[in-house]
Amino acid sequence: MTDAAFPISDAGDHDMLAHAAMALYPPTERGVPRLLCLSENATYRIDLPDGGRRVLRIHRPGYHDATEIRSELAWLDSLHATGLPVPRVVQAMDGERLHHMTLPGMTGRHVVMFNWIDGTEPTPDIAPDSFARLGRMTAHLHRHSRAWQRPAGFRRKSWTHATMVGPQAPWGQWQAAHGLDDAACDMITHAMGRVGAELAAYGHGAARFGLIHADLRLANLLIAGGEDTHH
């Protein structure tokens, strides 16, 4: 399957955008960008003059649009208000939290800055009690999403069988994966058909389908002492 990562050749472009983005923020929020991760987004650590840190996220072009990103930020605000440890958004000098940046010869990118949350990414040998804490936090998140009155214009992508593996799937076509022969394609096609049928039977009612994190893998978690956080 074609993934959603940035082309590696764009790494220098991201660095230039990250440095240029510093001008959007007050001098106290400007620092030296250091690349942390290049995946769906380019994520930078910003070391501030006073010793503090921030996180700058440069979005993949052509994926989440401005409305979807602002909707995510509104959800983070509401989750933080309930006590869930999630990143807070840093406002730029113009009072805005989301900016679309372009530099000569580059495709424009959306950028957002967040506060820094201390912690370490869990390893595969994570202690079982951490999964219990993760379960409690996930239950908190799901209870919130069911009761939350979303702001006008809220929109996020809907991940269904069709949008994940159908002809217009934004993450690409699984048939394009390297090394697939006819036998493997036939087996996967059969499996996809069965999965689609079972999901259709399961239904999309409010008790079974709604607003969730949808990507609770270890790379999206931090552990600090006895507490877990989402990022």
Coordinates of N, CA and C in Angstrom, one line a residue:
M1 N 0.8 -1.2 0.0 CA 0.0 0.0 0.0 C 0.9 1.2 0.0
T2 N 0.5 2.2 -0.8 CA 1.2 3.5 -0.7 C 0.9 4.2 0.6
D3 N 2.0 4.6 1.3 CA 1.7 5.2 2.6 C 1.6 6.7 2.5
A4 N 1.3 7.4 3.6 CA 1.0 8.8 3.6 C 2.2 9.6 4.0
A5 N 3.4 9.0 4.0 CA 4.5 9.7 4.5 C 5.0 10.8 3.5
F6 N 5.7 11.8 3.9 CA 6.3 12.7 3.0 C 7.4 12.1 2.2
P7 N 7.6 12.5 1.0 CA 8.8 12.0 0.3 C 10.0 12.4 1.0
I8 N 11.0 11.5 1.1 CA 12.2 11.8 1.8 C 12.9 13.0 1.2
S9 N 12.8 13.3 -0.1 CA 13.4 14.4 -0.8 C 12.9 15.7 -0.3
D10 N 11.8 15.7 0.4 CA 11.2 17.0 1.0 C 11.8 17.4 2.3
A11 N 12.7 16.5 2.9 CA 13.2 16.8 4.2 C 13.8 18.2 4.3
G12 N 14.5 18.6 3.3 CA 15.1 20.0 3.4 C 14.1 21.0 3.3
D13 N 13.0 20.8 2.6 CA 11.9 21.8 2.5 C 11.3 21.9 3.9
H14 N 11.1 20.8 4.6 CA 10.5 20.9 5.9 C 11.3 21.7 6.9
D15 N 12.6 21.5 6.8 CA 13.5 22.3 7.6 C 13.4 23.8 7.4
M16 N 13.3 24.2 6.1 CA 13.2 25.6 5.8 C 11.9 26.1 6.3
L17 N 10.8 25.3 6.1 CA 9.5 25.8 6.6 C 9.5 25.9 8.1
A18 N 10.1 25.0 8.8 CA 10.1 25.0 10.3 C 10.8 26.3 10.7
H19 N 12.0 26.6 10.1 CA 12.7 27.8 10.5 C 11.9 29.0 10.2
A20 N 11.2 29.0 9.0 CA 10.4 30.2 8.6 C 9.2 30.4 9.5
A21 N 8.7 29.3 10.0 CA 7.5 29.4 10.9 C 7.8 30.1 12.2
M22 N 9.0 30.1 12.6 CA 9.3 30.8 13.9 C 8.9 32.2 13.9
A23 N 8.9 32.9 12.7 CA 8.6 34.3 12.6 C 7.1 34.5 12.9
L24 N 6.3 33.5 12.9 CA 4.9 33.6 13.2 C 4.6 33.8 14.7
Y25 N 5.6 33.5 15.6 CA 5.4 33.4 17.0 C 6.2 34.5 17.7
P26 N 5.7 34.8 19.0 CA 6.5 35.8 19.7 C 7.9 35.4 20.0
P27 N 8.8 36.3 20.2 CA 10.2 35.9 20.4 C 10.4 34.8 21.5
T28 N 9.6 34.9 22.5 CA 9.7 33.9 23.6 C 9.3 32.5 23.2
E29 N 8.6 32.4 22.0 CA 8.2 31.1 21.5 C 9.0 30.6 20.3
R30 N 10.1 31.3 20.0 CA 10.9 31.0 18.9 C 12.2 30.2 19.4
G31 N 12.6 29.2 18.6 CA 13.7 28.5 19.0 C 14.3 27.8 17.8
V32 N 15.2 26.8 18.1 CA 15.8 26.0 17.0 C 15.0 24.8 16.8
P33 N 14.5 24.6 15.5 CA 13.7 23.4 15.2 C 14.7 22.2 15.0
R34 N 14.3 21.1 15.6 CA 15.0 19.8 15.4 C 14.0 18.7 15.0
L35 N 14.2 18.1 13.9 CA 13.3 17.1 13.4 C 13.2 15.9 14.4
L36 N 12.0 15.6 14.8 CA 11.7 14.4 15.6 C 11.2 13.2 14.8
C37 N 10.3 13.5 13.9 CA 9.7 12.4 13.2 C 9.2 12.9 11.8
L38 N 9.4 12.1 10.8 CA 8.9 12.4 9.4 C 8.1 11.2 9.0
S39 N 6.7 11.4 9.1 CA 5.8 10.4 8.8 C 4.6 11.0 8.2
E40 N 3.4 10.8 8.7 CA 2.2 11.5 8.2 C 2.4 13.0 8.2
N41 N 3.0 13.5 9.3 CA 3.4 14.9 9.5 C 4.9 15.0 9.7
A42 N 5.5 16.1 9.5 CA 6.9 16.4 9.9 C 6.8 17.1 11.2
T43 N 7.4 16.4 12.3 CA 7.2 16.9 13.6 C 8.6 17.4 14.1
Y44 N 8.6 18.6 14.7 CA 9.9 19.2 15.1 C 9.8 19.6 16.6
R45 N 10.9 19.4 17.3 CA 11.1 19.9 18.6 C 11.7 21.3 18.5
I46 N 11.1 22.2 19.2 CA 11.6 23.6 19.2 C 12.2 23.9 20.6
D47 N 13.5 24.1 20.7 CA 14.2 24.5 21.9 C 14.1 26.0 22.1
L48 N 13.5 26.4 23.2 CA 13.3 27.9 23.4 C 14.5 28.5 24.1
P49 N 14.7 29.8 24.0 CA 15.8 30.4 24.7 C 15.8 30.3 26.2
D50 N 14.6 30.1 26.8 CA 14.5 30.0 28.3 C 14.7 28.6 28.8
G51 N 15.0 27.6 27.8 CA 15.1 26.2 28.2 C 13.9 25.4 28.0
G52 N 12.8 26.0 27.7 CA 11.5 25.3 27.5 C 11.5 24.7 26.1
R53 N 10.4 24.0 25.8 CA 10.3 23.3 24.5 C 8.9 23.5 24.0
R54 N 8.8 23.4 22.6 CA 7.5 23.3 22.0 C 7.6 22.2 20.9
V55 N 6.5 21.9 20.3 CA 6.4 21.0 19.2 C 5.8 21.7 18.0
L56 N 6.4 21.7 16.8 CA 5.9 22.2 15.6 C 5.5 21.1 14.7
R57 N 4.2 21.1 14.2 CA 3.8 20.1 13.3 C 3.5 20.7 12.0
I58 N 4.2 20.1 11.0 CA 4.0 20.5 9.6 C 3.2 19.4 8.9
H59 N 2.0 19.8 8.4 CA 1.1 18.8 7.9 C 1.5 18.3 6.5
R60 N 1.2 17.1 6.2 CA 1.3 16.5 4.9 C 0.4 17.3 4.0
P61 N 0.9 17.7 2.8 CA 0.0 18.4 1.9 C -1.1 17.5 1.3
G62 N -2.3 18.0 1.0 CA -3.3 17.3 0.4 C -4.0 16.2 1.2
Y63 N -3.8 16.3 2.5 CA -4.5 15.2 3.4 C -5.5 15.9 4.2
H64 N -5.2 16.3 5.4 CA -6.2 17.0 6.3 C -6.3 18.5 5.8
D65 N -7.5 19.0 5.6 CA -7.6 20.4 5.2 C -7.8 21.2 6.5
A66 N -7.9 22.6 6.3 CA -7.9 23.5 7.4 C -9.1 23.2 8.3
T67 N -10.2 22.9 7.8 CA -11.4 22.6 8.6 C -11.2 21.4 9.5
E68 N -10.6 20.4 8.9 CA -10.4 19.2 9.7 C -9.3 19.4 10.8
I69 N -8.3 20.2 10.5 CA -7.3 20.5 11.5 C -7.9 21.3 12.6
R70 N -8.6 22.3 12.3 CA -9.3 23.2 13.3 C -10.2 22.4 14.2
S71 N -10.9 21.4 13.6 CA -11.8 20.5 14.3 C -11.0 19.7 15.3
E72 N -9.8 19.2 14.9 CA -9.0 18.4 15.8 C -8.6 19.3 17.0
L73 N -8.2 20.5 16.7 CA -7.7 21.4 17.8 C -8.9 21.7 18.8
A74 N -10.1 21.9 18.2 CA -11.2 22.1 19.1 C -11.5 20.9 20.0
W75 N -11.3 19.7 19.5 CA -11.5 18.5 20.2 C -10.4 18.4 21.3
L76 N -9.2 18.8 21.0 CA -8.1 18.8 22.0 C -8.5 19.8 23.1
D77 N -9.0 20.9 22.8 CA -9.3 21.9 23.8 C -10.3 21.3 24.8
S78 N -11.4 20.7 24.2 CA -12.4 20.1 25.0 C -11.9 19.0 25.9
L79 N -11.1 18.1 25.3 CA -10.5 17.0 26.1 C -9.6 17.5 27.2
H80 N -8.8 18.6 27.0 CA -8.0 19.1 28.0 C -8.9 19.7 29.2
A81 N -10.0 20.3 28.8 CA -10.9 20.9 29.8 C -11.5 19.8 30.7
T82 N -11.5 18.5 30.3 CA -12.0 17.4 31.1 C -10.9 16.8 31.9
G83 N -9.7 17.2 31.8 CA -8.6 16.7 32.6 C -7.8 15.7 31.8
L84 N -8.0 15.4 30.6 CA -7.2 14.4 29.9 C -5.9 15.0 29.4
P85 N -4.8 14.4 29.7 CA -3.5 15.0 29.4 C -3.2 15.0 27.9
V86 N -3.5 16.0 27.2 CA -3.3 16.1 25.7 C -2.5 17.4 25.4
P87 N -1.9 17.5 24.3 CA -1.2 18.7 24.0 C -2.1 19.9 23.9
R88 N -1.5 21.1 24.3 CA -2.2 22.4 24.1 C -1.6 23.1 22.9
V89 N -2.5 23.9 22.2 CA -2.0 24.6 21.0 C -1.5 25.9 21.4
V90 N -0.4 26.4 20.8 CA 0.2 27.7 21.0 C -0.2 28.7 20.0
Q91 N -0.7 29.8 20.4 CA -1.2 30.8 19.5 C 0.0 31.6 18.9
A92 N -0.1 32.0 17.7 CA 0.9 32.9 17.0 C 0.6 34.3 17.4
M93 N 1.5 35.2 16.9 CA 1.3 36.6 17.3 C 0.0 37.2 16.7
D94 N -0.5 36.7 15.7 CA -1.8 37.2 15.1 C -3.0 36.6 15.8
G95 N -2.8 35.8 16.9 CA -3.9 35.2 17.6 C -4.4 33.9 17.0
E96 N -3.9 33.6 15.8 CA -4.3 32.3 15.2 C -3.5 31.1 15.6
R97 N -4.1 29.9 15.5 CA -3.4 28.7 15.9 C -3.0 27.9 14.7
L98 N -3.6 28.1 13.6 CA -3.3 27.3 12.4 C -2.9 28.3 11.3
H99 N -1.8 28.0 10.6 CA -1.3 28.8 9.5 C -1.0 27.9 8.3
H100 N -1.2 28.5 7.2 CA -0.8 27.9 5.9 C 0.4 28.6 5.4
M101 N 1.5 27.9 5.3 CA 2.8 28.5 4.9 C 3.3 28.1 3.5
T102 N 3.8 29.0 2.8 CA 4.4 28.6 1.5 C 5.7 29.3 1.4
L103 N 6.7 28.7 0.7 CA 7.9 29.3 0.4 C 8.2 29.1 -1.1
P104 N 8.9 29.9 -1.8 CA 9.1 29.8 -3.2 C 9.5 28.4 -3.6
G105 N 8.8 27.9 -4.6 CA 9.1 26.6 -5.2 C 8.5 25.4 -4.4
M106 N 7.8 25.7 -3.3 CA 7.3 24.6 -2.4 C 5.8 24.5 -2.4
T107 N 5.2 23.4 -2.2 CA 3.8 23.2 -2.0 C 3.5 23.7 -0.6
G108 N 2.4 24.5 -0.4 CA 2.0 25.0 0.9 C 1.7 23.9 1.9
R109 N 2.0 24.2 3.1 CA 1.7 23.3 4.2 C 1.0 24.0 5.4
H110 N 0.2 23.3 6.1 CA -0.4 23.8 7.3 C 0.6 23.5 8.4
V111 N 0.7 24.5 9.3 CA 1.6 24.3 10.5 C 0.8 24.7 11.8
V112 N 1.1 23.9 12.8 CA 0.5 24.2 14.2 C 1.6 23.9 15.2
M113 N 1.7 24.8 16.2 CA 2.6 24.6 17.3 C 1.9 24.2 18.6
F114 N 2.5 23.2 19.3 CA 1.9 22.7 20.6 C 2.9 22.9 21.7
N115 N 2.4 22.9 22.9 CA 3.3 22.8 24.1 C 3.9 21.5 24.1
W116 N 5.0 21.4 24.9 CA 5.8 20.2 25.0 C 5.3 19.4 26.2
I117 N 5.1 18.1 26.0 CA 4.8 17.2 27.1 C 5.9 16.2 27.4
D118 N 6.4 16.2 28.6 CA 7.5 15.3 28.9 C 7.1 13.9 28.9
G119 N 8.0 13.0 28.6 CA 7.6 11.5 28.6 C 8.5 10.8 27.6
T120 N 8.3 9.5 27.7 CA 9.0 8.6 26.7 C 8.0 7.7 26.0
E121 N 8.4 7.4 24.8 CA 7.5 6.5 24.0 C 7.6 5.1 24.5
P122 N 6.5 4.4 24.7 CA 6.6 3.0 25.2 C 7.3 2.1 24.3
T123 N 7.9 1.1 24.8 CA 8.5 0.1 24.0 C 7.6 -1.1 24.0
P124 N 7.8 -2.1 23.1 CA 6.9 -3.3 23.0 C 6.8 -4.1 24.3
D125 N 7.8 -3.9 25.2 CA 7.8 -4.7 26.5 C 7.1 -3.8 27.6
I126 N 6.2 -2.9 27.2 CA 5.5 -2.0 28.1 C 4.9 -2.9 29.2
A127 N 4.9 -2.3 30.4 CA 4.3 -3.1 31.6 C 2.8 -3.2 31.4
P128 N 2.2 -4.3 31.8 CA 0.8 -4.5 31.6 C -0.1 -3.5 32.3
D129 N 0.4 -2.9 33.4 CA -0.5 -1.9 34.1 C -0.6 -0.7 33.3
S130 N 0.4 -0.4 32.4 CA 0.2 0.8 31.5 C -0.9 0.6 30.6
F131 N -1.2 -0.6 30.1 CA -2.4 -0.8 29.3 C -3.7 -0.7 30.0
A132 N -3.7 -1.0 31.3 CA -4.9 -0.7 32.1 C -5.1 0.8 32.2
R133 N -4.0 1.6 32.4 CA -4.2 3.1 32.4 C -4.7 3.6 31.1
L134 N -4.1 3.0 30.0 CA -4.5 3.4 28.6 C -6.0 3.1 28.4
G135 N -6.4 1.9 28.9 CA -7.8 1.6 28.8 C -8.7 2.6 29.5
R136 N -8.3 3.1 30.7 CA -9.1 4.0 31.4 C -9.2 5.4 30.6
M137 N -8.0 5.8 30.1 CA -8.0 7.0 29.3 C -8.8 6.9 28.1
T138 N -8.8 5.8 27.4 CA -9.5 5.6 26.2 C -11.0 5.6 26.5
A139 N -11.4 5.0 27.6 CA -12.8 5.0 28.0 C -13.2 6.5 28.3
H140 N -12.4 7.2 28.9 CA -12.7 8.7 29.2 C -12.9 9.4 27.9
L141 N -12.0 9.1 26.9 CA -12.1 9.8 25.6 C -13.4 9.4 24.9
H142 N -13.7 8.2 24.9 CA -15.0 7.7 24.2 C -16.2 8.3 24.9
R143 N -16.2 8.3 26.2 CA -17.4 8.9 26.9 C -17.5 10.4 26.5
H144 N -16.4 11.0 26.5 CA -16.4 12.4 26.1 C -17.0 12.6 24.7
S145 N -16.5 11.8 23.7 CA -16.9 12.0 22.4 C -18.4 11.8 22.1
R146 N -18.9 10.9 22.9 CA -20.4 10.6 22.8 C -21.3 11.7 23.3
A147 N -20.8 12.4 24.3 CA -21.6 13.5 25.0 C -21.2 14.9 24.4
W148 N -20.1 15.0 23.8 CA -19.6 16.3 23.4 C -20.5 17.0 22.3
Q149 N -20.9 18.2 22.6 CA -21.6 19.0 21.6 C -20.5 19.7 20.7
R150 N -20.4 19.1 19.5 CA -19.3 19.6 18.6 C -19.6 21.0 18.1
P151 N -18.6 21.8 17.9 CA -18.8 23.2 17.4 C -19.3 23.2 15.9
A152 N -20.0 24.2 15.5 CA -20.5 24.3 14.2 C -19.3 24.1 13.2
G153 N -19.6 23.4 12.1 CA -18.6 23.2 11.1 C -17.6 22.1 11.4
F154 N -17.7 21.4 12.5 CA -16.8 20.3 12.9 C -16.8 19.3 11.8
R155 N -15.6 18.9 11.4 CA -15.5 17.8 10.4 C -14.2 17.1 10.5
R156 N -14.2 15.8 10.6 CA -13.1 15.0 10.5 C -13.3 13.9 9.5
K157 N -12.2 13.2 9.0 CA -12.4 12.1 8.1 C -13.2 11.0 8.7
S158 N -14.0 10.3 7.9 CA -14.7 9.2 8.3 C -14.1 7.9 7.8
W159 N -13.6 7.1 8.7 CA -12.9 5.9 8.3 C -13.8 4.7 8.3
T160 N -14.2 4.3 7.1 CA -15.1 3.1 6.9 C -14.3 2.1 6.0
H161 N -14.9 1.0 5.8 CA -14.3 0.0 4.9 C -14.0 0.6 3.6
A162 N -14.9 1.4 3.0 CA -14.7 2.0 1.7 C -13.6 3.0 1.7
T163 N -13.5 3.9 2.7 CA -12.5 4.9 2.7 C -11.1 4.3 3.1
M164 N -11.1 3.1 3.7 CA -9.8 2.6 4.0 C -9.2 1.7 2.9
V165 N -10.1 0.9 2.2 CA -9.5 0.0 1.2 C -10.3 0.1 -0.1
G166 N -11.2 1.0 -0.2 CA -11.9 1.2 -1.5 C -11.1 1.9 -2.6
P167 N -11.7 2.1 -3.8 CA -11.0 2.6 -4.9 C -10.5 4.1 -4.6
Q168 N -11.2 4.8 -3.8 CA -10.7 6.2 -3.5 C -10.0 6.3 -2.1
A169 N -9.5 5.3 -1.6 CA -8.9 5.3 -0.3 C -7.7 6.3 -0.3
P170 N -7.7 7.3 0.7 CA -6.7 8.3 0.7 C -5.3 7.8 1.0
W171 N -5.2 6.6 1.6 CA -3.9 6.1 1.9 C -3.3 5.3 0.8
G172 N -4.0 5.2 -0.4 CA -3.5 4.4 -1.5 C -4.2 3.1 -1.7
Q173 N -3.8 2.4 -2.7 CA -4.4 1.1 -3.0 C -3.5 -0.1 -2.6
W174 N -4.1 -1.0 -1.8 CA -3.3 -2.1 -1.3 C -2.8 -3.0 -2.5
Q175 N -3.5 -3.0 -3.6 CA -3.1 -3.8 -4.8 C -1.8 -3.3 -5.3
A176 N -1.3 -2.1 -5.0 CA -0.1 -1.6 -5.5 C 1.1 -2.0 -4.6
A177 N 0.9 -2.7 -3.5 CA 2.0 -3.1 -2.7 C 3.0 -4.0 -3.4
H178 N 4.2 -3.8 -3.1 CA 5.3 -4.6 -3.8 C 5.2 -6.1 -3.4
G179 N 5.5 -7.0 -4.3 CA 5.6 -8.4 -4.0 C 4.3 -9.2 -4.1
L180 N 3.2 -8.5 -4.4 CA 1.9 -9.3 -4.4 C 1.8 -10.0 -5.7
D181 N 1.6 -11.4 -5.6 CA 1.3 -12.1 -6.8 C -0.2 -12.4 -6.9
D182 N -0.6 -13.1 -8.0 CA -2.1 -13.3 -8.2 C -2.7 -14.0 -7.0
A183 N -2.0 -15.0 -6.5 CA -2.6 -15.8 -5.4 C -2.8 -14.9 -4.2
A184 N -1.8 -14.1 -3.9 CA -2.0 -13.2 -2.7 C -3.1 -12.2 -2.9
C185 N -3.2 -11.7 -4.1 CA -4.3 -10.7 -4.4 C -5.7 -11.4 -4.3
D186 N -5.8 -12.6 -4.8 CA -7.0 -13.3 -4.6 C -7.4 -13.5 -3.2
M187 N -6.4 -13.9 -2.4 CA -6.7 -14.2 -0.9 C -7.1 -12.9 -0.2
I188 N -6.4 -11.8 -0.5 CA -6.7 -10.5 0.1 C -8.0 -10.0 -0.3
T189 N -8.3 -10.1 -1.6 CA -9.6 -9.7 -2.1 C -10.8 -10.4 -1.4
H190 N -10.6 -11.8 -1.2 CA -11.6 -12.6 -0.5 C -11.7 -12.1 0.9
A191 N -10.6 -11.8 1.6 CA -10.6 -11.4 3.0 C -11.3 -10.0 3.1
M192 N -11.0 -9.1 2.2 CA -11.6 -7.8 2.2 C -13.1 -7.8 2.0
G193 N -13.5 -8.7 1.1 CA -15.0 -8.9 0.9 C -15.7 -9.4 2.2
R194 N -15.0 -10.3 2.9 CA -15.6 -10.8 4.1 C -15.7 -9.7 5.2
V195 N -14.6 -9.0 5.3 CA -14.5 -7.9 6.3 C -15.6 -6.9 6.0
G196 N -15.7 -6.5 4.7 CA -16.7 -5.5 4.4 C -18.1 -6.0 4.7
A197 N -18.4 -7.2 4.4 CA -19.7 -7.7 4.7 C -20.0 -7.8 6.2
E198 N -19.0 -8.1 7.0 CA -19.2 -8.2 8.5 C -19.3 -6.8 9.1
L199 N -18.6 -5.8 8.5 CA -18.7 -4.5 9.0 C -20.1 -3.9 8.7
A200 N -20.5 -4.2 7.5 CA -21.9 -3.7 7.1 C -22.9 -4.3 8.0
A201 N -22.8 -5.6 8.4 CA -23.8 -6.2 9.3 C -23.6 -5.6 10.7
Y202 N -22.4 -5.2 11.1 CA -22.2 -4.6 12.4 C -22.9 -3.3 12.5
G203 N -22.9 -2.5 11.5 CA -23.7 -1.3 11.4 C -22.9 0.0 11.8
H204 N -23.4 1.1 11.5 CA -22.8 2.4 11.8 C -23.7 3.2 12.8
G205 N -24.4 2.6 13.7 CA -25.2 3.3 14.7 C -24.3 4.0 15.6
A206 N -24.9 5.0 16.4 CA -24.2 5.8 17.3 C -23.5 5.1 18.4
A207 N -24.0 3.9 18.7 CA -23.4 3.1 19.8 C -22.2 2.3 19.3
R208 N -22.0 2.3 18.0 CA -20.9 1.5 17.5 C -20.0 2.3 16.6
F209 N -20.3 3.5 16.2 CA -19.5 4.2 15.2 C -19.6 5.7 15.6
G210 N -18.4 6.3 15.7 CA -18.4 7.7 16.1 C -17.0 8.3 16.2
L211 N -16.8 9.4 16.9 CA -15.6 10.1 17.0 C -14.7 9.4 18.0
I212 N -13.5 8.8 17.5 CA -12.6 8.2 18.4 C -11.2 8.6 18.0
H213 N -10.2 8.2 18.8 CA -8.8 8.5 18.4 C -8.4 7.7 17.2
A214 N -8.7 6.4 17.1 CA -8.5 5.5 16.0 C -7.0 5.1 15.7
D215 N -6.1 5.6 16.5 CA -4.7 5.2 16.2 C -3.9 5.1 17.5
L216 N -4.4 4.3 18.4 CA -3.8 4.2 19.8 C -2.6 3.2 19.7
R217 N -1.6 3.5 18.9 CA -0.4 2.7 18.8 C 0.6 3.3 19.8
L218 N 1.7 2.6 20.0 CA 2.7 3.0 21.0 C 3.3 4.4 20.6
A219 N 3.5 4.6 19.3 CA 4.1 5.9 18.9 C 3.3 7.1 19.2
N220 N 2.0 6.9 19.5 CA 1.1 8.0 19.8 C 0.9 8.2 21.3
L221 N 1.7 7.5 22.1 CA 1.6 7.6 23.6 C 2.9 8.0 24.2
L222 N 2.8 8.6 25.4 CA 4.0 9.0 26.2 C 3.8 8.5 27.6
I223 N 4.8 8.0 28.2 CA 4.7 7.6 29.6 C 5.7 8.5 30.4
A224 N 5.1 9.1 31.5 CA 5.9 10.0 32.4 C 5.6 9.6 33.8
G225 N 6.5 8.8 34.4 CA 6.2 8.4 35.8 C 5.1 7.4 35.8
G226 N 4.0 7.7 36.5 CA 2.9 6.8 36.6 C 1.7 7.3 35.7
E227 N 2.0 8.3 34.8 CA 0.9 8.8 34.0 C 1.2 8.5 32.5
D228 N 0.1 8.3 31.8 CA 0.2 8.2 30.3 C -0.4 9.4 29.7
T229 N 0.1 9.8 28.5 CA -0.5 10.9 27.8 C -0.7 10.5 26.4
H230 N -1.6 11.2 25.7 CA -1.8 11.1 24.2 C -1.0 12.2 23.5
H231 N -0.5 11.9 22.3 CA 0.1 13.0 21.5 C -0.2 12.7 20.1

